């Protein structure tokens, strides 16, 4: 599928990587306008250019589009698919959804996102139709709306039932468990592999891990379940937190969390990532569990002073959080630095939880 990508310069790498994860072949990247066009968001001249590109079937706008943007773009670009950031992420989640619950949750999120657009389209069609012989348009939209509403009710009911079943299952397994959480690419799977001796896929692209992996490791005579999870991404739109949540549901049932941060990021980014990780966990209803922070990739830090500063910064910030942070441990999962210390501290973590 050939796609055109519109993105702000600062999100370019991320947007491109996500578009590719969703299996699009991005043939051209345009900058998003500083001031969005009120009708189309994208620039009018770009729109005219795209119209001529017959082999492009998808337009990705890496931001949030309003109803009127979707409606107008669809009208101008008949037959081409329009995706904004939310719909793109939902496509990625859908590609990776393993369980029935995940599939339903994603379908629900998409329908809830599209329903207001349909409703606006209905209003608009009704007005224009009174003036012209546009035929059954308005009825078509009306019945689509009813279809959506019925489906949404049905999915909600099914999800309630599935949730009960899953909670019962989890209650019955009484393993202690630790979920490894954090931004995509922080090194969660590398840590998981190190601690479990497994060989799960590790890569510098985003969303390498696409469904939670669990494995029980012996720690001091006990078995502890380690769960590797799907990574967070910057600015995850609130509209899809719920769908994202399914991929992270394992973390909800863990006794404790291991939050992985990439210490090779700048101090500013590091603080931003720590704060937004906790914000995401809070939105998912996973806050309050005892936590260890692993500052990973210390081998990538140019000098000790800089690393020391970052460790202090994260420690200081952690002490002000609602989440009980038991320890901050600088590690390199790749080089195996401090990993035994981390393993020991995980045991303490389980004992506190
Ligand atoms: N230099 C260095 N690179 C590391 C370290 N740990 C992981 N990496 C690299 O960072 C990249 C991402 O590692 P992953 O373990 O796949 O990261 P992840 O957090 O599981 O990413 P997602 O599954 O996409 O959420 C890979 O290229 C790893 O080789 C480390 O300690 N030092
Ligand atoms: Mg991973």
Tab-separated table of C-alpha atoms and ligand atoms in Angstrom:
chain	number	residue	atom	x	y	z
A	1	UNK	CA	0.000	0.000	0.000
A	2	UNK	CA	1.524	3.281	-1.098
A	3	UNK	CA	1.053	6.201	1.265
A	4	UNK	CA	1.771	9.900	1.574
A	5	UNK	CA	2.735	11.041	5.032
A	6	UNK	CA	2.131	14.483	6.506
A	7	UNK	CA	4.059	15.119	9.703
A	8	UNK	CA	5.662	17.838	11.786
A	9	UNK	CA	9.444	17.797	11.431
A	10	UNK	CA	10.022	16.803	15.081
A	11	UNK	CA	7.856	13.673	14.744
A	12	UNK	CA	9.170	12.659	11.342
A	13	UNK	CA	11.165	9.573	12.368
A	14	UNK	CA	8.489	8.343	14.688
A	15	UNK	CA	5.694	8.899	12.161
A	16	UNK	CA	7.613	7.156	9.400
A	17	UNK	CA	8.503	4.244	11.625
A	18	UNK	CA	4.867	3.854	12.689
A	19	UNK	CA	3.597	4.071	9.108
A	20	UNK	CA	6.021	1.327	8.137
A	21	UNK	CA	4.994	-0.753	11.126
A	22	UNK	CA	1.445	-0.474	9.777
A	23	UNK	CA	2.860	-1.886	6.512
A	24	UNK	CA	2.633	1.279	4.405
A	25	UNK	CA	5.151	2.064	1.758
A	26	UNK	CA	5.637	5.800	2.284
A	27	UNK	CA	6.459	7.311	-1.094
A	28	UNK	CA	6.503	10.946	-0.046
A	29	UNK	CA	6.683	12.965	3.166
A	30	UNK	CA	5.237	16.461	3.461
A	31	UNK	CA	5.538	18.875	6.352
A	32	UNK	CA	2.322	19.629	8.166
A	33	UNK	CA	1.314	23.278	7.839
A	34	UNK	CA	2.015	25.491	10.863
A	35	UNK	CA	-1.475	26.833	10.512
A	36	UNK	CA	-3.885	24.082	9.460
A	37	UNK	CA	-6.199	24.762	6.548
A	38	UNK	CA	-9.653	25.046	8.206
A	39	UNK	CA	-11.297	22.666	5.748
A	40	UNK	CA	-8.632	20.077	4.987
A	41	UNK	CA	-5.937	20.576	7.616
A	42	UNK	CA	-3.322	19.961	4.894
A	43	UNK	CA	-2.358	22.686	2.431
A	44	UNK	CA	-4.677	23.191	-0.554
A	45	UNK	CA	-1.835	23.000	-3.086
A	46	UNK	CA	-0.640	19.699	-1.611
A	47	UNK	CA	-4.165	18.388	-1.857
A	48	UNK	CA	-4.240	19.205	-5.563
A	49	UNK	CA	-0.890	17.451	-6.014
A	50	UNK	CA	-2.102	14.320	-4.271
A	51	UNK	CA	-5.263	14.165	-6.351
A	52	UNK	CA	-3.095	13.476	-9.378
A	53	UNK	CA	-1.222	10.600	-7.774
A	54	UNK	CA	-3.231	7.614	-8.882
A	55	UNK	CA	-0.989	4.956	-7.395
A	56	UNK	CA	-1.171	6.392	-3.863
A	57	UNK	CA	-4.049	4.882	-1.935
A	58	UNK	CA	-3.548	6.216	1.586
A	59	UNK	CA	-2.969	9.648	3.107
A	60	UNK	CA	-1.593	9.669	6.632
A	61	UNK	CA	-1.815	12.898	8.609
A	62	UNK	CA	0.255	12.420	11.756
A	63	UNK	CA	-1.904	14.558	14.009
A	64	UNK	CA	-5.521	14.572	15.134
A	65	UNK	CA	-8.027	15.430	12.408
A	66	UNK	CA	-11.433	16.918	13.050
A	67	UNK	CA	-14.672	15.580	11.554
A	68	UNK	CA	-14.788	18.258	8.916
A	69	UNK	CA	-11.239	17.450	7.813
A	70	UNK	CA	-12.124	13.793	7.332
A	71	UNK	CA	-15.347	14.651	5.537
A	72	UNK	CA	-13.784	17.199	3.188
A	73	UNK	CA	-10.688	15.142	2.478
A	74	UNK	CA	-12.790	12.093	1.702
A	75	UNK	CA	-14.891	14.112	-0.682
A	76	UNK	CA	-11.860	15.542	-2.488
A	77	UNK	CA	-9.829	12.345	-2.535
A	78	UNK	CA	-12.495	9.840	-3.473
A	79	UNK	CA	-11.321	6.299	-3.017
A	80	UNK	CA	-8.219	7.155	-1.014
A	81	UNK	CA	-7.998	6.170	2.620
A	82	UNK	CA	-7.478	8.986	5.135
A	83	UNK	CA	-5.738	8.144	8.391
A	84	UNK	CA	-4.877	10.432	11.254
A	85	UNK	CA	-2.639	9.517	14.182
A	86	UNK	CA	-5.404	7.737	16.094
A	87	UNK	CA	-6.520	5.622	13.134
A	88	UNK	CA	-2.922	4.788	12.229
A	89	UNK	CA	-2.185	3.561	15.746
A	90	UNK	CA	-5.411	1.571	15.783
A	91	UNK	CA	-4.367	-0.129	12.544
A	92	UNK	CA	-1.076	-1.114	14.162
A	93	UNK	CA	-2.815	-2.431	17.249
A	94	UNK	CA	-5.247	-4.347	15.052
A	95	UNK	CA	-2.373	-5.969	13.167
A	96	UNK	CA	-0.917	-7.171	16.433
A	97	UNK	CA	-4.033	-8.006	18.382
A	98	UNK	CA	-3.778	-11.624	19.368
A	99	UNK	CA	-6.733	-12.157	21.656
A	100	UNK	CA	-10.423	-11.802	20.980
A	101	UNK	CA	-10.593	-9.177	23.706
A	102	UNK	CA	-7.888	-7.105	22.060
A	103	UNK	CA	-9.620	-7.308	18.689
A	104	UNK	CA	-12.946	-6.209	20.149
A	105	UNK	CA	-11.369	-3.411	22.158
A	106	UNK	CA	-9.706	-2.046	19.033
A	107	UNK	CA	-12.884	-2.299	16.985
A	108	UNK	CA	-14.719	-0.447	19.752
A	109	UNK	CA	-12.125	2.319	19.875
A	110	UNK	CA	-12.313	2.757	16.114
A	111	UNK	CA	-16.117	2.880	16.048
A	112	UNK	CA	-16.233	5.349	18.913
A	113	UNK	CA	-13.772	7.516	17.014
A	114	UNK	CA	-15.651	7.314	13.729
A	115	UNK	CA	-19.202	7.703	15.053
A	116	UNK	CA	-19.047	11.484	15.663
A	117	UNK	CA	-17.630	11.884	12.147
A	118	UNK	CA	-20.583	9.963	10.734
A	119	UNK	CA	-22.962	12.104	12.770
A	120	UNK	CA	-21.420	15.282	11.400
A	121	UNK	CA	-21.584	13.835	7.910
A	122	UNK	CA	-25.269	13.106	8.491
A	123	UNK	CA	-25.971	16.708	9.472
A	124	UNK	CA	-24.090	17.975	6.471
A	125	UNK	CA	-25.708	15.565	4.011
A	126	UNK	CA	-29.146	16.461	5.318
A	127	UNK	CA	-28.600	20.154	4.654
A	128	UNK	CA	-27.138	19.728	1.179
A	129	UNK	CA	-29.662	17.097	0.199
A	130	UNK	CA	-32.582	19.402	0.675
A	131	UNK	CA	-31.152	21.435	-2.147
A	132	UNK	CA	-30.191	18.744	-4.593
A	133	UNK	CA	-31.235	15.344	-5.898
A	134	UNK	CA	-28.461	13.478	-4.135
A	135	UNK	CA	-30.622	10.430	-3.601
A	136	UNK	CA	-30.279	7.987	-0.750
A	137	UNK	CA	-27.112	9.516	0.709
A	138	UNK	CA	-28.680	10.641	3.914
A	139	UNK	CA	-30.361	7.286	4.525
A	140	UNK	CA	-27.118	5.488	3.870
A	141	UNK	CA	-25.368	7.544	6.525
A	142	UNK	CA	-28.298	7.192	8.900
A	143	UNK	CA	-28.293	3.418	8.701
A	144	UNK	CA	-24.506	3.335	9.102
A	145	UNK	CA	-24.932	5.325	12.326
A	146	UNK	CA	-27.537	2.882	13.618
A	147	UNK	CA	-25.278	-0.031	12.708
A	148	UNK	CA	-22.391	1.522	14.625
A	149	UNK	CA	-24.533	2.206	17.676
A	150	UNK	CA	-25.846	-1.349	17.814
A	151	UNK	CA	-22.385	-2.831	17.336
A	152	UNK	CA	-20.911	-0.627	20.065
A	153	UNK	CA	-23.504	-1.839	22.571
A	154	UNK	CA	-22.843	-5.441	21.586
A	155	UNK	CA	-19.054	-5.156	21.839
A	156	UNK	CA	-19.290	-3.508	25.251
A	157	UNK	CA	-21.373	-6.395	26.531
A	158	UNK	CA	-18.993	-8.994	25.141
A	159	UNK	CA	-15.999	-7.185	26.616
A	160	UNK	CA	-17.614	-7.139	30.065
A	161	UNK	CA	-18.029	-10.910	29.906
A	162	UNK	CA	-14.488	-11.523	28.657
A	163	UNK	CA	-13.088	-9.300	31.384
A	164	UNK	CA	-14.811	-11.364	34.077
A	165	UNK	CA	-13.429	-14.595	32.642
A	166	UNK	CA	-9.908	-13.194	32.465
A	167	UNK	CA	-9.958	-11.808	35.981
A	168	UNK	CA	-11.059	-15.200	37.300
A	169	UNK	CA	-8.187	-16.873	35.447
A	170	UNK	CA	-5.655	-14.471	36.868
A	171	UNK	CA	-6.962	-14.874	40.391
A	172	UNK	CA	-6.432	-18.606	40.102
A	173	UNK	CA	-2.738	-18.347	39.220
A	174	UNK	CA	-0.994	-17.208	42.346
A	175	UNK	CA	2.461	-16.543	40.972
A	176	UNK	CA	4.152	-13.340	41.894
A	177	UNK	CA	4.677	-11.340	38.781
A	178	UNK	CA	6.654	-8.355	37.596
A	179	UNK	CA	5.754	-6.484	34.423
A	180	UNK	CA	8.506	-4.780	32.467
A	181	UNK	CA	7.081	-1.522	31.146
A	182	UNK	CA	8.364	1.600	29.422
A	183	UNK	CA	8.755	3.388	26.139
A	184	UNK	CA	9.264	1.469	22.949
A	185	UNK	CA	12.949	0.859	22.252
A	186	UNK	CA	14.043	1.431	25.881
A	187	UNK	CA	15.405	-2.113	26.010
A	188	UNK	CA	12.622	-3.973	27.826
A	189	UNK	CA	12.985	-7.150	25.785
A	190	UNK	CA	16.774	-7.083	26.057
A	191	UNK	CA	16.344	-7.035	29.849
A	192	UNK	CA	13.654	-9.728	29.669
A	193	UNK	CA	15.949	-11.928	27.570
A	194	UNK	CA	18.858	-11.397	29.933
A	195	UNK	CA	16.830	-12.376	32.977
A	196	UNK	CA	15.007	-15.306	31.401
A	197	UNK	CA	17.687	-16.626	29.087
A	198	UNK	CA	15.163	-16.456	26.268
A	199	UNK	CA	15.762	-15.035	22.861
A	200	UNK	CA	12.795	-12.816	22.044
A	201	UNK	CA	13.149	-10.419	19.159
A	202	UNK	CA	15.043	-7.207	19.915
A	203	UNK	CA	15.298	-4.395	17.433
A	204	UNK	CA	15.851	-0.667	17.118
A	205	UNK	CA	12.513	-0.152	15.338
A	206	UNK	CA	9.355	0.726	17.245
A	207	UNK	CA	6.849	-1.816	18.547
A	208	UNK	CA	9.234	-4.741	18.241
A	209	UNK	CA	7.298	-6.468	20.964
A	210	UNK	CA	3.685	-6.558	19.934
A	211	UNK	CA	2.034	-8.778	22.495
A	212	UNK	CA	2.963	-9.464	26.100
A	213	UNK	CA	5.346	-12.363	26.703
A	214	UNK	CA	5.486	-14.108	30.061
A	215	UNK	CA	8.075	-16.427	31.528
A	216	UNK	CA	8.643	-17.708	35.041
A	217	UNK	CA	12.157	-17.427	36.425
A	218	UNK	CA	13.472	-18.898	39.655
A	219	UNK	CA	14.521	-16.236	42.120
A	220	UNK	CA	15.756	-17.340	45.515
A	221	UNK	CA	13.808	-20.586	45.455
A	222	UNK	CA	10.605	-18.915	44.345
A	223	UNK	CA	9.153	-18.644	40.893
A	224	UNK	CA	8.493	-15.185	39.619
A	225	UNK	CA	6.634	-14.466	36.474
A	226	UNK	CA	8.304	-11.837	34.289
A	227	UNK	CA	6.117	-10.154	31.724
A	228	UNK	CA	7.558	-8.287	28.756
A	229	UNK	CA	5.040	-5.759	27.460
A	230	UNK	CA	4.303	-3.579	24.467
A	231	UNK	CA	6.137	-0.253	24.543
A	232	UNK	CA	4.608	3.149	25.163
A	233	UNK	CA	4.815	5.806	22.516
A	234	UNK	CA	4.985	9.561	22.733
A	235	UNK	CA	1.698	11.422	22.954
A	236	UNK	CA	-0.619	8.437	22.860
A	237	UNK	CA	-4.007	10.015	22.141
A	238	UNK	CA	-6.489	9.591	25.019
A	239	UNK	CA	-9.052	8.238	22.555
A	240	UNK	CA	-7.112	5.025	22.210
A	241	UNK	CA	-5.696	4.535	25.653
A	242	UNK	CA	-8.389	1.918	26.215
A	243	UNK	CA	-7.374	-0.113	23.183
A	244	UNK	CA	-3.728	0.280	24.048
A	245	UNK	CA	-4.620	-0.934	27.492
A	246	UNK	CA	-5.483	-4.426	26.286
A	247	UNK	CA	-1.974	-4.860	25.019
A	248	UNK	CA	-0.793	-3.792	28.450
A	249	UNK	CA	-3.420	-5.582	30.480
A	250	UNK	CA	-0.821	-7.967	31.847
A	251	UNK	CA	0.766	-5.072	33.662
A	252	UNK	CA	-2.459	-4.404	35.490
A	253	UNK	CA	-2.352	-7.772	37.176
A	254	UNK	CA	1.344	-7.725	38.025
A	255	UNK	CA	2.407	-7.370	41.653
A	256	UNK	CA	5.179	-4.990	40.799
A	257	UNK	CA	6.651	-3.055	37.892
A	258	UNK	CA	10.066	-2.670	36.355
A	259	UNK	CA	10.086	0.622	34.469
A	260	UNK	CA	12.818	0.792	31.855
A	261	UNK	CA	14.188	4.168	30.738
A	262	UNK	CA	16.807	4.829	28.091
A	263	UNK	CA	19.597	6.674	29.916
A	264	UNK	CA	21.246	7.721	26.668
A	265	UNK	CA	18.473	10.246	26.077
A	266	UNK	CA	19.043	13.860	27.069
A	267	UNK	CA	18.144	14.770	30.659
A	268	UNK	CA	15.169	16.751	29.410
A	269	UNK	CA	13.801	13.841	27.420
A	270	UNK	CA	14.517	11.431	30.229
A	271	UNK	CA	12.427	13.482	32.661
A	272	UNK	CA	9.699	13.828	30.064
A	273	UNK	CA	9.640	10.070	29.463
A	274	UNK	CA	9.572	9.267	33.177
A	275	UNK	CA	6.712	11.659	33.793
A	276	UNK	CA	4.687	10.542	30.833
A	277	UNK	CA	5.298	6.849	31.578
A	278	UNK	CA	3.769	7.364	34.989
A	279	UNK	CA	0.974	9.386	33.458
A	280	UNK	CA	0.190	6.556	31.034
A	281	UNK	CA	0.283	3.996	33.839
A	282	UNK	CA	-2.061	6.182	35.839
A	283	UNK	CA	-4.484	6.540	32.936
A	284	UNK	CA	-4.473	2.778	32.569
A	285	UNK	CA	-5.238	2.398	36.247
A	286	UNK	CA	-1.905	0.729	37.005
A	287	UNK	CA	-0.415	3.252	39.408
A	288	UNK	CA	0.500	2.605	43.013
A	289	UNK	CA	2.359	-0.672	42.466
A	290	UNK	CA	5.869	-0.879	43.853
A	291	UNK	CA	8.371	-0.118	41.149
A	292	UNK	CA	12.026	-0.341	40.276
A	293	UNK	CA	13.394	1.936	37.606
A	294	UNK	CA	16.121	0.512	35.394
A	295	UNK	CA	18.147	3.225	33.705
A	296	UNK	CA	19.237	1.140	30.762
A	297	UNK	CA	21.890	1.660	28.077
A	298	UNK	CA	24.437	3.231	30.421
A	299	UNK	CA	27.140	2.013	28.038
A	300	UNK	CA	25.911	4.645	25.618
A	301	UNK	CA	26.575	7.542	27.973
A	302	UNK	CA	29.608	9.520	26.928
A	303	UNK	CA	30.911	10.221	30.411
A	304	UNK	CA	30.383	9.287	34.042
A	305	UNK	CA	29.493	12.775	35.192
A	306	UNK	CA	26.643	13.035	32.789
A	307	UNK	CA	25.336	9.629	33.825
A	308	UNK	CA	25.678	10.516	37.514
A	309	UNK	CA	23.598	13.626	36.922
A	310	UNK	CA	20.892	11.651	35.183
A	311	UNK	CA	20.774	9.044	37.945
A	312	UNK	CA	20.435	11.792	40.567
A	313	UNK	CA	17.781	13.516	38.532
A	314	UNK	CA	15.675	10.373	38.186
A	315	UNK	CA	16.167	9.505	41.868
A	316	UNK	CA	15.131	12.967	42.952
A	317	UNK	CA	12.076	12.964	40.760
A	318	UNK	CA	11.114	9.450	41.874
A	319	UNK	CA	10.993	10.476	45.497
A	320	UNK	CA	8.238	12.945	44.705
A	321	UNK	CA	5.962	10.428	43.011
A	322	UNK	CA	2.827	8.749	44.246
A	323	UNK	CA	4.169	5.471	42.959
A	324	UNK	CA	6.517	3.867	45.476
A	325	UNK	CA	9.865	3.697	43.671
A	326	UNK	CA	11.984	1.180	45.562
A	327	UNK	CA	15.195	1.815	43.680
A	328	UNK	CA	16.778	3.349	40.602
A	329	UNK	CA	19.397	1.074	39.044
A	330	UNK	CA	21.711	2.028	36.197
A	331	UNK	CA	22.227	-0.979	33.925
A	332	UNK	CA	23.286	-2.056	30.501
A	333	UNK	CA	21.308	-5.071	29.387
A	334	UNK	CA	23.378	-5.281	26.237
A	335	UNK	CA	26.747	-5.388	28.028
A	336	UNK	CA	25.403	-7.147	31.101
A	337	UNK	CA	26.395	-4.359	33.492
A	338	UNK	CA	24.691	-4.362	36.900
A	339	UNK	CA	22.232	-6.987	35.767
A	340	UNK	CA	22.841	-9.252	38.757
A	341	UNK	CA	22.164	-6.320	41.042
A	342	UNK	CA	18.934	-5.723	39.171
A	343	UNK	CA	17.943	-9.359	39.632
A	344	UNK	CA	18.548	-9.109	43.385
A	345	UNK	CA	16.568	-5.928	43.656
A	346	UNK	CA	13.662	-7.518	41.813
A	347	UNK	CA	13.465	-10.057	44.598
A	348	UNK	CA	13.211	-7.257	47.149
A	349	UNK	CA	10.564	-5.698	44.979
A	350	UNK	CA	8.438	-8.824	45.115
A	351	UNK	CA	8.857	-9.003	48.864
A	352	UNK	CA	7.578	-5.442	49.254
A	353	UNK	CA	4.569	-6.015	47.058
B	1	LIG	N1	23.790	0.303	23.700
B	1	LIG	C1	22.787	-0.397	24.236
B	1	LIG	N2	21.757	-0.784	23.467
B	1	LIG	C2	20.757	-1.492	24.042
B	1	LIG	C3	20.768	-1.831	25.421
B	1	LIG	N3	19.636	-2.506	25.687
B	1	LIG	C4	18.951	-2.593	24.519
B	1	LIG	N4	19.625	-1.991	23.526
B	1	LIG	C5	19.233	-1.866	22.111
B	1	LIG	O1	18.072	-1.042	22.031
B	1	LIG	C6	17.206	-1.484	20.981
B	1	LIG	C7	15.819	-1.768	21.534
B	1	LIG	O2	15.866	-2.865	22.411
B	1	LIG	P1	14.571	-3.740	22.739
B	1	LIG	O3	14.951	-4.663	23.854
B	1	LIG	O4	13.978	-4.310	21.507
B	1	LIG	O5	13.603	-2.586	23.279
B	1	LIG	P2	12.091	-2.714	23.759
B	1	LIG	O6	11.930	-1.758	24.896
B	1	LIG	O7	11.730	-4.121	24.020
B	1	LIG	O8	11.315	-2.143	22.489
B	1	LIG	P3	9.804	-2.459	21.987
B	1	LIG	O9	9.596	-3.934	21.998
B	1	LIG	O10	9.774	-1.862	20.616
B	1	LIG	O11	8.889	-1.738	22.937
B	1	LIG	C8	17.874	-2.715	20.384
B	1	LIG	O12	18.576	-2.302	19.247
B	1	LIG	C9	18.802	-3.184	21.511
B	1	LIG	O13	19.923	-3.906	21.029
B	1	LIG	C10	21.886	-1.407	26.205
B	1	LIG	O14	22.006	-1.650	27.407
B	1	LIG	N5	22.864	-0.688	25.556
B	2	LIG	MG1	10.345	-5.303	23.181
